[in-house]
Amino acid sequence: MTAFADLHHHPEEPLLLPNAWDHASATALAAQGFRAIGTTSLAVSAAVGLPDGSPATREHTLQLALTLGTEPFLLSVDAADGFSEDPKRVAELARELSVVGAAGINLEDGLGPVALHARKIAAVKSAAPALFVNARTDTYWLGDGGVSKTLTRLDAYQQAGADGVFVPGLTDPAQITALVKRLAVPLNILYSPTGPTVPHLTDLGVRRVSLGSLLYRRALGAALETVREIRAGRSVRGAAPSYAEVEAWSASPGGGRKQRLNKPFGEGARVLDGTDVPAGELDEVAAGPLRDELGGAMEELPP
């Protein structure tokens, strides 16, 4: 079992996964003691002026993973629906994410065909066996919910090899309990300010609680509130990191280059260099800006 997978198997302490949108937000969250950090597809898409989950954000998602993959925390990447309907292309994405250091991937079904999503999951597990696949169903997010319909999808995803399942939009304690009792893999719930608290979700048997785009949206909200206060001639309230603090976050290890991580979170030091990538694997990374940068990164490594 990988270190990231292990975080999903502690009944008394589910994985609370904050979702970052850039290097500074990720390292700031890690500085708060979070062992694992996720990304949020909404923020990655919004940053470049694209709709959430647009296939055009594939390279931006990979670029962020490249930036964060060598940081001293475990990284899970929100990959929307894999940015493709072709399981082979989704598998290529997973392989690239694994190469740059991601520990997990989140794949959503968008209420599309169950069989297609199951094929994507199977292809990902074949291409990157160590990558933790969190299979998301949108029965409550985009549909009208229902335990039976949700279980039909989740069961297919379990059988396809998913390591965990994600049901955003579900907040009813009784229905959460019903799912937990029927699932063979950890259940992930999206935290809602109006839903159960983390301790309550823990009692219900939830093993992973994601924050999704909440932190990003609250950051935007804080920016708008601040500018309104300034425009109205009022003093700005609330805490904000200093310039020096943000600079320190930006200067931390990362960026897809060789880094020595001194015993991150209780583990031994590790080095990311050419030996971390299996022979020939870099050659199989899809063409594009990411492959060019990966190649450059490996060429820059000293012997």
Coordinates of N, CA and C in Angstrom, one line a residue, residues 57-242:
T57 N -7.6 22.4 -20.7 CA -6.8 22.6 -19.4 C -5.9 21.4 -19.1
R58 N -5.9 20.4 -20.0 CA -5.1 19.3 -19.7 C -3.6 19.6 -19.4
E59 N -3.0 20.4 -20.3 CA -1.6 20.8 -20.2 C -1.4 21.7 -18.9
H60 N -2.4 22.5 -18.6 CA -2.3 23.4 -17.4 C -2.3 22.5 -16.2
T61 N -3.1 21.5 -16.2 CA -3.2 20.6 -15.0 C -1.9 19.8 -14.9
L62 N -1.3 19.4 -16.0 CA 0.0 18.7 -16.0 C 1.1 19.6 -15.5
Q63 N 1.0 20.9 -16.0 CA 2.1 21.8 -15.6 C 2.0 22.1 -14.1
L64 N 0.8 22.2 -13.5 CA 0.7 22.4 -12.0 C 1.3 21.1 -11.3
A65 N 1.0 20.0 -11.8 CA 1.5 18.7 -11.2 C 3.0 18.7 -11.3
L66 N 3.5 19.1 -12.4 CA 5.0 19.2 -12.5 C 5.6 20.1 -11.5
T67 N 4.9 21.2 -11.3 CA 5.4 22.2 -10.3 C 5.4 21.7 -8.9
L68 N 4.3 20.9 -8.6 CA 4.1 20.4 -7.2 C 4.6 19.0 -6.9
G69 N 4.9 18.3 -7.9 CA 5.2 16.9 -7.8 C 6.4 16.5 -6.9
T70 N 7.4 17.4 -6.7 CA 8.6 17.1 -5.9 C 8.5 17.8 -4.6
E71 N 7.4 18.4 -4.2 CA 7.2 19.0 -2.9 C 7.1 18.0 -1.8
P72 N 7.4 18.3 -0.6 CA 7.4 17.3 0.5 C 6.0 17.0 1.0
F73 N 5.0 16.9 0.1 CA 3.7 16.4 0.5 C 3.2 15.5 -0.6
L74 N 2.2 14.8 -0.3 CA 1.6 13.8 -1.3 C 0.6 14.6 -2.1
L75 N 0.6 14.4 -3.4 CA -0.2 15.2 -4.4 C -1.3 14.4 -5.0
S76 N -2.5 14.9 -5.0 CA -3.6 14.2 -5.7 C -4.1 15.2 -6.7
V77 N -4.3 14.8 -7.9 CA -4.7 15.8 -9.0 C -6.1 15.6 -9.4
D78 N -6.8 16.7 -9.4 CA -8.2 16.7 -10.0 C -8.1 16.8 -11.5
A79 N -8.4 15.6 -12.1 CA -8.3 15.6 -13.6 C -9.6 15.6 -14.3
A80 N -10.6 16.1 -13.7 CA -12.0 16.2 -14.3 C -12.4 14.8 -14.8
D81 N -12.7 14.7 -16.1 CA -13.1 13.3 -16.6 C -11.9 12.7 -17.3
G82 N -10.7 13.2 -17.1 CA -9.5 12.7 -17.8 C -9.2 13.5 -19.0
F83 N -10.1 14.5 -19.3 CA -9.9 15.4 -20.5 C -10.0 14.7 -21.8
S84 N -10.7 13.5 -21.8 CA -10.8 12.8 -23.0 C -11.9 11.7 -22.8
E85 N -12.5 11.3 -23.9 CA -13.4 10.1 -23.9 C -12.7 8.8 -24.2
D86 N -11.5 8.9 -24.6 CA -10.7 7.8 -25.0 C -9.9 7.3 -23.8
P87 N -10.2 6.1 -23.3 CA -9.5 5.5 -22.1 C -8.0 5.5 -22.3
K88 N -7.5 5.3 -23.5 CA -6.0 5.3 -23.7 C -5.4 6.7 -23.5
R89 N -6.1 7.7 -23.9 CA -5.6 9.1 -23.6 C -5.7 9.4 -22.1
V90 N -6.7 8.9 -21.5 CA -6.8 9.1 -20.0 C -5.6 8.4 -19.3
A91 N -5.3 7.2 -19.8 CA -4.2 6.4 -19.2 C -2.9 7.1 -19.5
E92 N -2.7 7.8 -20.6 CA -1.5 8.6 -20.9 C -1.4 9.7 -19.9
L93 N -2.5 10.4 -19.6 CA -2.5 11.4 -18.6 C -2.0 10.9 -17.3
A94 N -2.6 9.8 -16.9 CA -2.2 9.2 -15.6 C -0.8 8.8 -15.5
R95 N -0.3 8.3 -16.6 CA 1.2 8.0 -16.7 C 2.0 9.2 -16.5
E96 N 1.7 10.3 -17.2 CA 2.4 11.5 -17.1 C 2.4 12.1 -15.6
L97 N 1.2 12.0 -15.0 CA 1.1 12.5 -13.7 C 1.9 11.7 -12.7
S98 N 2.0 10.4 -12.9 CA 2.8 9.5 -12.1 C 4.3 9.8 -12.2
V99 N 4.7 10.1 -13.5 CA 6.1 10.4 -13.8 C 6.5 11.7 -13.0
V100 N 5.7 12.7 -13.0 CA 6.1 14.0 -12.3 C 5.8 14.0 -10.8
G101 N 5.4 12.9 -10.3 CA 5.3 12.8 -8.8 C 4.0 12.7 -8.1
A102 N 2.9 12.7 -8.9 CA 1.5 12.7 -8.3 C 1.3 11.3 -7.6
A103 N 0.6 11.3 -6.5 CA 0.3 10.1 -5.8 C -1.1 9.6 -6.1
G104 N -2.0 10.6 -6.5 CA -3.4 10.2 -6.8 C -4.0 11.0 -7.9
I105 N -5.1 10.5 -8.4 CA -5.8 11.2 -9.5 C -7.3 11.1 -9.2
N106 N -8.1 12.1 -9.4 CA -9.5 12.1 -9.3 C -10.2 12.1 -10.7
L107 N -11.0 11.2 -10.9 CA -11.7 11.1 -12.2 C -13.2 11.1 -12.0
E108 N -13.9 12.0 -12.7 CA -15.3 12.1 -12.5 C -16.1 11.5 -13.7
D109 N -17.3 11.0 -13.5 CA -18.1 10.4 -14.6 C -19.0 11.4 -15.3
G110 N -19.3 12.5 -14.7 CA -20.2 13.5 -15.3 C -21.5 12.9 -15.7
L111 N -21.9 11.8 -15.0 CA -23.1 11.1 -15.3 C -23.1 10.5 -16.7
G112 N -21.9 10.3 -17.3 CA -21.8 9.6 -18.6 C -22.0 8.1 -18.4
P113 N -21.7 7.4 -19.5 CA -21.9 5.9 -19.5 C -21.0 5.3 -18.4
V114 N -21.6 4.4 -17.6 CA -20.9 3.8 -16.5 C -19.7 2.9 -17.1
A115 N -20.0 2.2 -18.2 CA -19.0 1.3 -18.8 C -17.8 2.1 -19.3
L116 N -18.0 3.3 -19.8 CA -16.9 4.1 -20.3 C -16.0 4.5 -19.2
H117 N -16.6 5.0 -18.1 CA -15.8 5.5 -17.0 C -15.1 4.3 -16.3
A118 N -15.7 3.1 -16.3 CA -15.0 1.9 -15.8 C -13.8 1.6 -16.6
R119 N -13.9 1.7 -17.9 CA -12.8 1.5 -18.8 C -11.7 2.5 -18.6
K120 N -12.0 3.7 -18.3 CA -11.0 4.7 -18.0 C -10.2 4.3 -16.8
I121 N -11.0 3.9 -15.7 CA -10.4 3.5 -14.5 C -9.4 2.4 -14.7
A122 N -9.9 1.3 -15.4 CA -9.1 0.2 -15.6 C -7.8 0.5 -16.4
A123 N -8.0 1.4 -17.4 CA -6.8 1.8 -18.2 C -5.8 2.5 -17.3
V124 N -6.3 3.4 -16.5 CA -5.4 4.2 -15.6 C -4.6 3.2 -14.7
K125 N -5.3 2.3 -14.1 CA -4.6 1.3 -13.1 C -3.6 0.5 -13.9
S126 N -3.9 0.2 -15.1 CA -2.9 -0.6 -15.9 C -1.7 0.2 -16.2
A127 N -1.9 1.5 -16.6 CA -0.8 2.4 -17.0 C 0.0 2.9 -15.8
A128 N -0.6 3.1 -14.7 CA 0.1 3.7 -13.5 C -0.5 3.0 -12.2
P129 N -0.1 1.7 -12.0 CA -0.6 0.9 -10.9 C -0.5 1.6 -9.5
A130 N 0.5 2.4 -9.3 CA 0.7 2.9 -7.9 C -0.2 4.2 -7.7
L131 N -0.7 4.7 -8.8 CA -1.5 6.0 -8.7 C -2.9 5.6 -8.0
F132 N -3.2 6.3 -7.0 CA -4.5 6.1 -6.3 C -5.6 6.7 -7.1
V133 N -6.5 5.9 -7.5 CA -7.6 6.4 -8.4 C -8.9 6.6 -7.5
N134 N -9.3 7.9 -7.4 CA -10.5 8.2 -6.7 C -11.6 8.4 -7.8
A135 N -12.5 7.5 -7.8 CA -13.5 7.5 -8.9 C -14.7 8.3 -8.4
R136 N -15.0 9.3 -9.1 CA -16.2 10.2 -8.7 C -17.4 9.9 -9.5
T137 N -18.5 9.9 -8.8 CA -19.8 9.9 -9.6 C -20.6 11.1 -9.2
D138 N -21.3 11.6 -10.2 CA -22.0 12.9 -10.1 C -23.5 12.8 -9.9
T139 N -23.9 11.6 -9.3 CA -25.3 11.4 -9.1 C -26.0 12.4 -8.3
Y140 N -25.2 12.9 -7.3 CA -25.8 14.0 -6.4 C -25.4 15.4 -6.8
W141 N -24.3 15.5 -7.6 CA -23.8 16.8 -8.0 C -24.5 17.3 -9.2
L142 N -24.8 16.4 -10.2 CA -25.5 16.8 -11.4 C -26.9 16.2 -11.5
G143 N -27.1 15.1 -10.8 CA -28.4 14.4 -10.9 C -29.3 14.7 -9.6
D144 N -30.2 13.8 -9.5 CA -31.2 13.9 -8.3 C -30.8 12.9 -7.2
G145 N -29.6 12.4 -7.2 CA -29.2 11.5 -6.2 C -29.8 10.1 -6.2
G146 N -29.8 9.5 -5.0 CA -30.4 8.2 -4.9 C -29.3 7.2 -4.6
V147 N -29.5 6.5 -3.5 CA -28.4 5.5 -3.1 C -28.3 4.4 -4.1
S148 N -29.4 3.9 -4.6 CA -29.4 2.7 -5.5 C -28.6 3.1 -6.8
K149 N -29.0 4.2 -7.4 CA -28.3 4.6 -8.6 C -26.8 4.8 -8.4
T150 N -26.5 5.4 -7.3 CA -25.1 5.8 -6.9 C -24.3 4.5 -6.7
L151 N -24.9 3.5 -6.0 CA -24.2 2.3 -5.8 C -24.0 1.5 -7.1
T152 N -24.9 1.6 -8.0 CA -24.7 0.9 -9.3 C -23.4 1.4 -10.0
R153 N -23.3 2.7 -9.9 CA -22.1 3.3 -10.6 C -20.8 2.9 -9.8
L154 N -20.9 3.1 -8.4 CA -19.7 2.9 -7.6 C -19.3 1.5 -7.6
D155 N -20.2 0.5 -7.7 CA -19.8 -0.9 -7.7 C -19.0 -1.2 -9.0
A156 N -19.5 -0.6 -10.1 CA -18.8 -0.8 -11.4 C -17.3 -0.2 -11.3
Y157 N -17.2 0.9 -10.6 CA -15.9 1.6 -10.6 C -15.0 0.8 -9.6
Q158 N -15.6 0.2 -8.5 CA -14.8 -0.6 -7.6 C -14.2 -1.8 -8.4
Q159 N -15.1 -2.5 -9.2 CA -14.7 -3.7 -9.9 C -13.6 -3.3 -11.0
A160 N -13.7 -2.1 -11.5 CA -12.7 -1.7 -12.5 C -11.3 -1.4 -11.9
G161 N -11.3 -1.3 -10.6 CA -10.0 -1.1 -9.9 C -9.8 0.2 -9.1
A162 N -10.9 1.0 -9.0 CA -10.8 2.2 -8.2 C -10.3 1.9 -6.8
D163 N -9.5 2.8 -6.3 CA -8.9 2.6 -4.9 C -9.9 3.3 -3.9
G164 N -10.7 4.3 -4.4 CA -11.6 5.0 -3.5 C -12.7 5.6 -4.4
V165 N -13.8 6.0 -3.8 CA -14.9 6.6 -4.6 C -15.3 7.9 -3.9
F166 N -15.8 8.8 -4.8 CA -16.1 10.1 -4.4 C -17.5 10.5 -4.8
V167 N -18.3 11.0 -3.8 CA -19.7 11.4 -4.1 C -20.0 12.8 -3.7
P168 N -19.6 13.8 -4.5 CA -19.8 15.2 -4.1 C -21.3 15.5 -4.2
G169 N -21.7 16.4 -3.3 CA -23.1 16.8 -3.2 C -23.9 16.0 -2.3
L170 N -23.4 14.9 -1.8 CA -24.1 14.1 -0.8 C -23.8 14.6 0.6
T171 N -24.9 15.0 1.3 CA -24.7 15.5 2.7 C -25.6 14.8 3.7
D172 N -26.6 14.0 3.2 CA -27.5 13.4 4.1 C -26.8 12.2 4.9
P173 N -26.8 12.3 6.2 CA -26.1 11.3 7.0 C -26.6 9.9 6.8
A174 N -27.9 9.7 6.7 CA -28.4 8.3 6.5 C -28.0 7.7 5.2
Q175 N -27.9 8.5 4.1 CA -27.5 8.0 2.8 C -26.0 7.8 2.8
I176 N -25.3 8.6 3.5 CA -23.8 8.4 3.6 C -23.5 7.1 4.2
T177 N -24.2 6.8 5.3 CA -24.1 5.6 6.1 C -24.4 4.4 5.2
A178 N -25.5 4.5 4.4 CA -25.9 3.4 3.5 C -24.8 3.1 2.5
L179 N -24.2 4.1 2.0 CA -23.1 3.8 1.0 C -21.9 3.2 1.7
V180 N -21.5 3.7 2.9 CA -20.4 3.2 3.6 C -20.5 1.7 3.8
K181 N -21.7 1.3 4.2 CA -22.0 -0.1 4.5 C -21.9 -1.1 3.3
R182 N -22.1 -0.5 2.2 CA -22.1 -1.3 0.9 C -20.8 -1.3 0.1
L183 N -19.9 -0.4 0.5 CA -18.7 -0.2 -0.3 C -17.5 -1.0 0.3
A184 N -16.6 -1.4 -0.6 CA -15.4 -2.2 -0.3 C -14.2 -1.3 -0.3
V185 N -14.4 0.0 -0.7 CA -13.2 0.9 -0.8 C -13.6 2.2 0.0
P186 N -12.7 3.0 0.4 CA -12.9 4.2 1.1 C -13.9 5.2 0.4
L187 N -14.8 5.8 1.2 CA -15.7 6.8 0.6 C -15.2 8.2 0.9
N188 N -15.2 9.0 -0.2 CA -14.8 10.4 -0.1 C -16.0 11.3 -0.2
I189 N -16.2 12.3 0.7 CA -17.3 13.2 0.6 C -16.8 14.6 0.5
L190 N -17.4 15.4 -0.3 CA -17.1 16.8 -0.4 C -17.6 17.6 0.8
Y191 N -16.7 18.3 1.5 CA -17.2 19.1 2.6 C -18.1 20.2 2.2
S192 N -19.2 20.4 2.9 CA -20.1 21.5 2.7 C -20.3 22.3 4.0
P193 N -20.2 23.6 3.9 CA -20.4 24.4 5.1 C -21.8 24.2 5.8
T194 N -22.7 23.7 5.0 CA -24.1 23.5 5.5 C -24.3 22.0 5.8
G195 N -23.3 21.2 5.6 CA -23.5 19.7 5.8 C -22.8 19.3 7.1
P196 N -22.7 18.0 7.2 CA -22.0 17.4 8.4 C -20.6 17.9 8.6
T197 N -20.2 18.1 9.9 CA -18.9 18.5 10.2 C -17.9 17.3 10.0
V198 N -16.6 17.6 10.0 CA -15.7 16.5 9.8 C -15.8 15.5 10.9
P199 N -15.9 15.8 12.2 CA -16.1 14.8 13.2 C -17.4 13.9 12.9
H200 N -18.4 14.6 12.4 CA -19.7 13.8 12.1 C -19.4 12.9 11.0
L201 N -18.7 13.3 10.0 CA -18.4 12.5 8.8 C -17.6 11.3 9.2
T202 N -16.6 11.6 10.2 CA -15.8 10.5 10.7 C -16.6 9.4 11.3
D203 N -17.6 9.8 12.2 CA -18.5 8.9 12.8 C -19.3 8.1 11.9
L204 N -19.6 8.7 10.7 CA -20.4 8.0 9.7 C -19.6 7.0 8.9
G205 N -18.3 7.0 9.0 CA -17.4 6.1 8.3 C -16.8 6.6 7.1
V206 N -16.9 7.9 6.8 CA -16.2 8.5 5.7 C -14.7 8.5 5.9
R207 N -13.9 8.2 4.9 CA -12.5 8.0 5.0 C -11.7 9.2 4.4
R208 N -12.4 10.0 3.6 CA -11.7 11.1 3.0 C -12.7 12.3 2.8
V209 N -12.3 13.5 3.2 CA -13.1 14.7 3.1 C -12.3 15.7 2.3
S210 N -12.9 16.0 1.1 CA -12.2 17.0 0.3 C -12.9 18.4 0.4
L211 N -12.1 19.4 0.2 CA -12.6 20.8 0.2 C -12.9 21.3 -1.2
G212 N -12.5 20.6 -2.2 CA -12.8 21.0 -3.6 C -12.4 22.5 -3.9
S213 N -13.3 23.2 -4.5 CA -12.9 24.6 -4.8 C -13.3 25.6 -3.7
L214 N -13.7 25.1 -2.5 CA -14.1 26.0 -1.5 C -13.0 27.0 -1.1
L215 N -11.8 26.6 -0.9 CA -10.7 27.5 -0.5 C -10.5 28.6 -1.5
Y216 N -10.5 28.2 -2.8 CA -10.3 29.1 -3.9 C -11.4 30.1 -4.0
R217 N -12.6 29.7 -3.8 CA -13.7 30.6 -3.9 C -13.8 31.5 -2.7
R218 N -13.4 31.0 -1.5 CA -13.3 31.9 -0.4 C -12.2 32.9 -0.5
A219 N -11.1 32.5 -1.1 CA -10.0 33.5 -1.4 C -10.4 34.6 -2.3
L220 N -11.2 34.2 -3.4 CA -11.7 35.2 -4.2 C -12.7 36.2 -3.5
G221 N -13.5 35.5 -2.6 CA -14.5 36.3 -1.8 C -13.8 37.3 -0.9
A222 N -12.7 36.8 -0.3 CA -11.9 37.7 0.6 C -11.3 38.9 -0.2
A223 N -10.8 38.6 -1.4 CA -10.3 39.7 -2.3 C -11.3 40.8 -2.6
L224 N -12.5 40.3 -3.0 CA -13.6 41.2 -3.3 C -14.1 42.0 -2.1
E225 N -14.1 41.3 -1.0 CA -14.5 42.0 0.3 C -13.5 43.1 0.6
T226 N -12.2 42.8 0.5 CA -11.2 43.7 0.8 C -11.2 44.9 -0.1
V227 N -11.4 44.8 -1.4 CA -11.4 45.9 -2.3 C -12.7 46.8 -2.1
R228 N -13.8 46.1 -1.7 CA -15.0 46.9 -1.4 C -14.8 47.8 -0.1
E229 N -14.1 47.2 0.9 CA -13.9 48.0 2.1 C -12.9 49.2 1.8
I230 N -11.9 48.9 1.0 CA -11.0 50.0 0.7 C -11.7 51.1 -0.1
R231 N -12.5 50.7 -1.1 CA -13.2 51.7 -1.9 C -14.2 52.5 -1.1
A232 N -14.7 51.9 0.0 CA -15.7 52.5 0.8 C -15.0 53.4 1.9
G233 N -13.7 53.4 1.9 CA -13.0 54.2 2.9 C -12.9 53.6 4.3
R234 N -13.1 52.3 4.4 CA -13.1 51.6 5.7 C -11.7 50.8 5.8
S235 N -11.4 50.6 7.0 CA -10.1 49.8 7.3 C -10.4 48.3 6.9
V236 N -9.3 47.7 6.4 CA -9.4 46.3 6.0 C -9.2 45.5 7.3
R237 N -10.1 44.5 7.4 CA -10.1 43.6 8.5 C -9.7 42.2 8.1
G238 N -9.3 41.4 9.0 CA -8.9 40.0 8.7 C -7.4 39.9 8.4
A239 N -6.9 38.6 8.6 CA -5.5 38.4 8.5 C -5.1 38.1 7.0
A240 N -3.9 38.4 6.7 CA -3.3 38.2 5.4 C -1.8 37.8 5.5
P241 N -1.3 36.9 4.7 CA 0.1 36.6 4.8 C 1.0 37.8 4.4
S242 N 2.1 37.9 4.9 CA 3.0 39.0 4.6 C 3.7 38.7 3.2

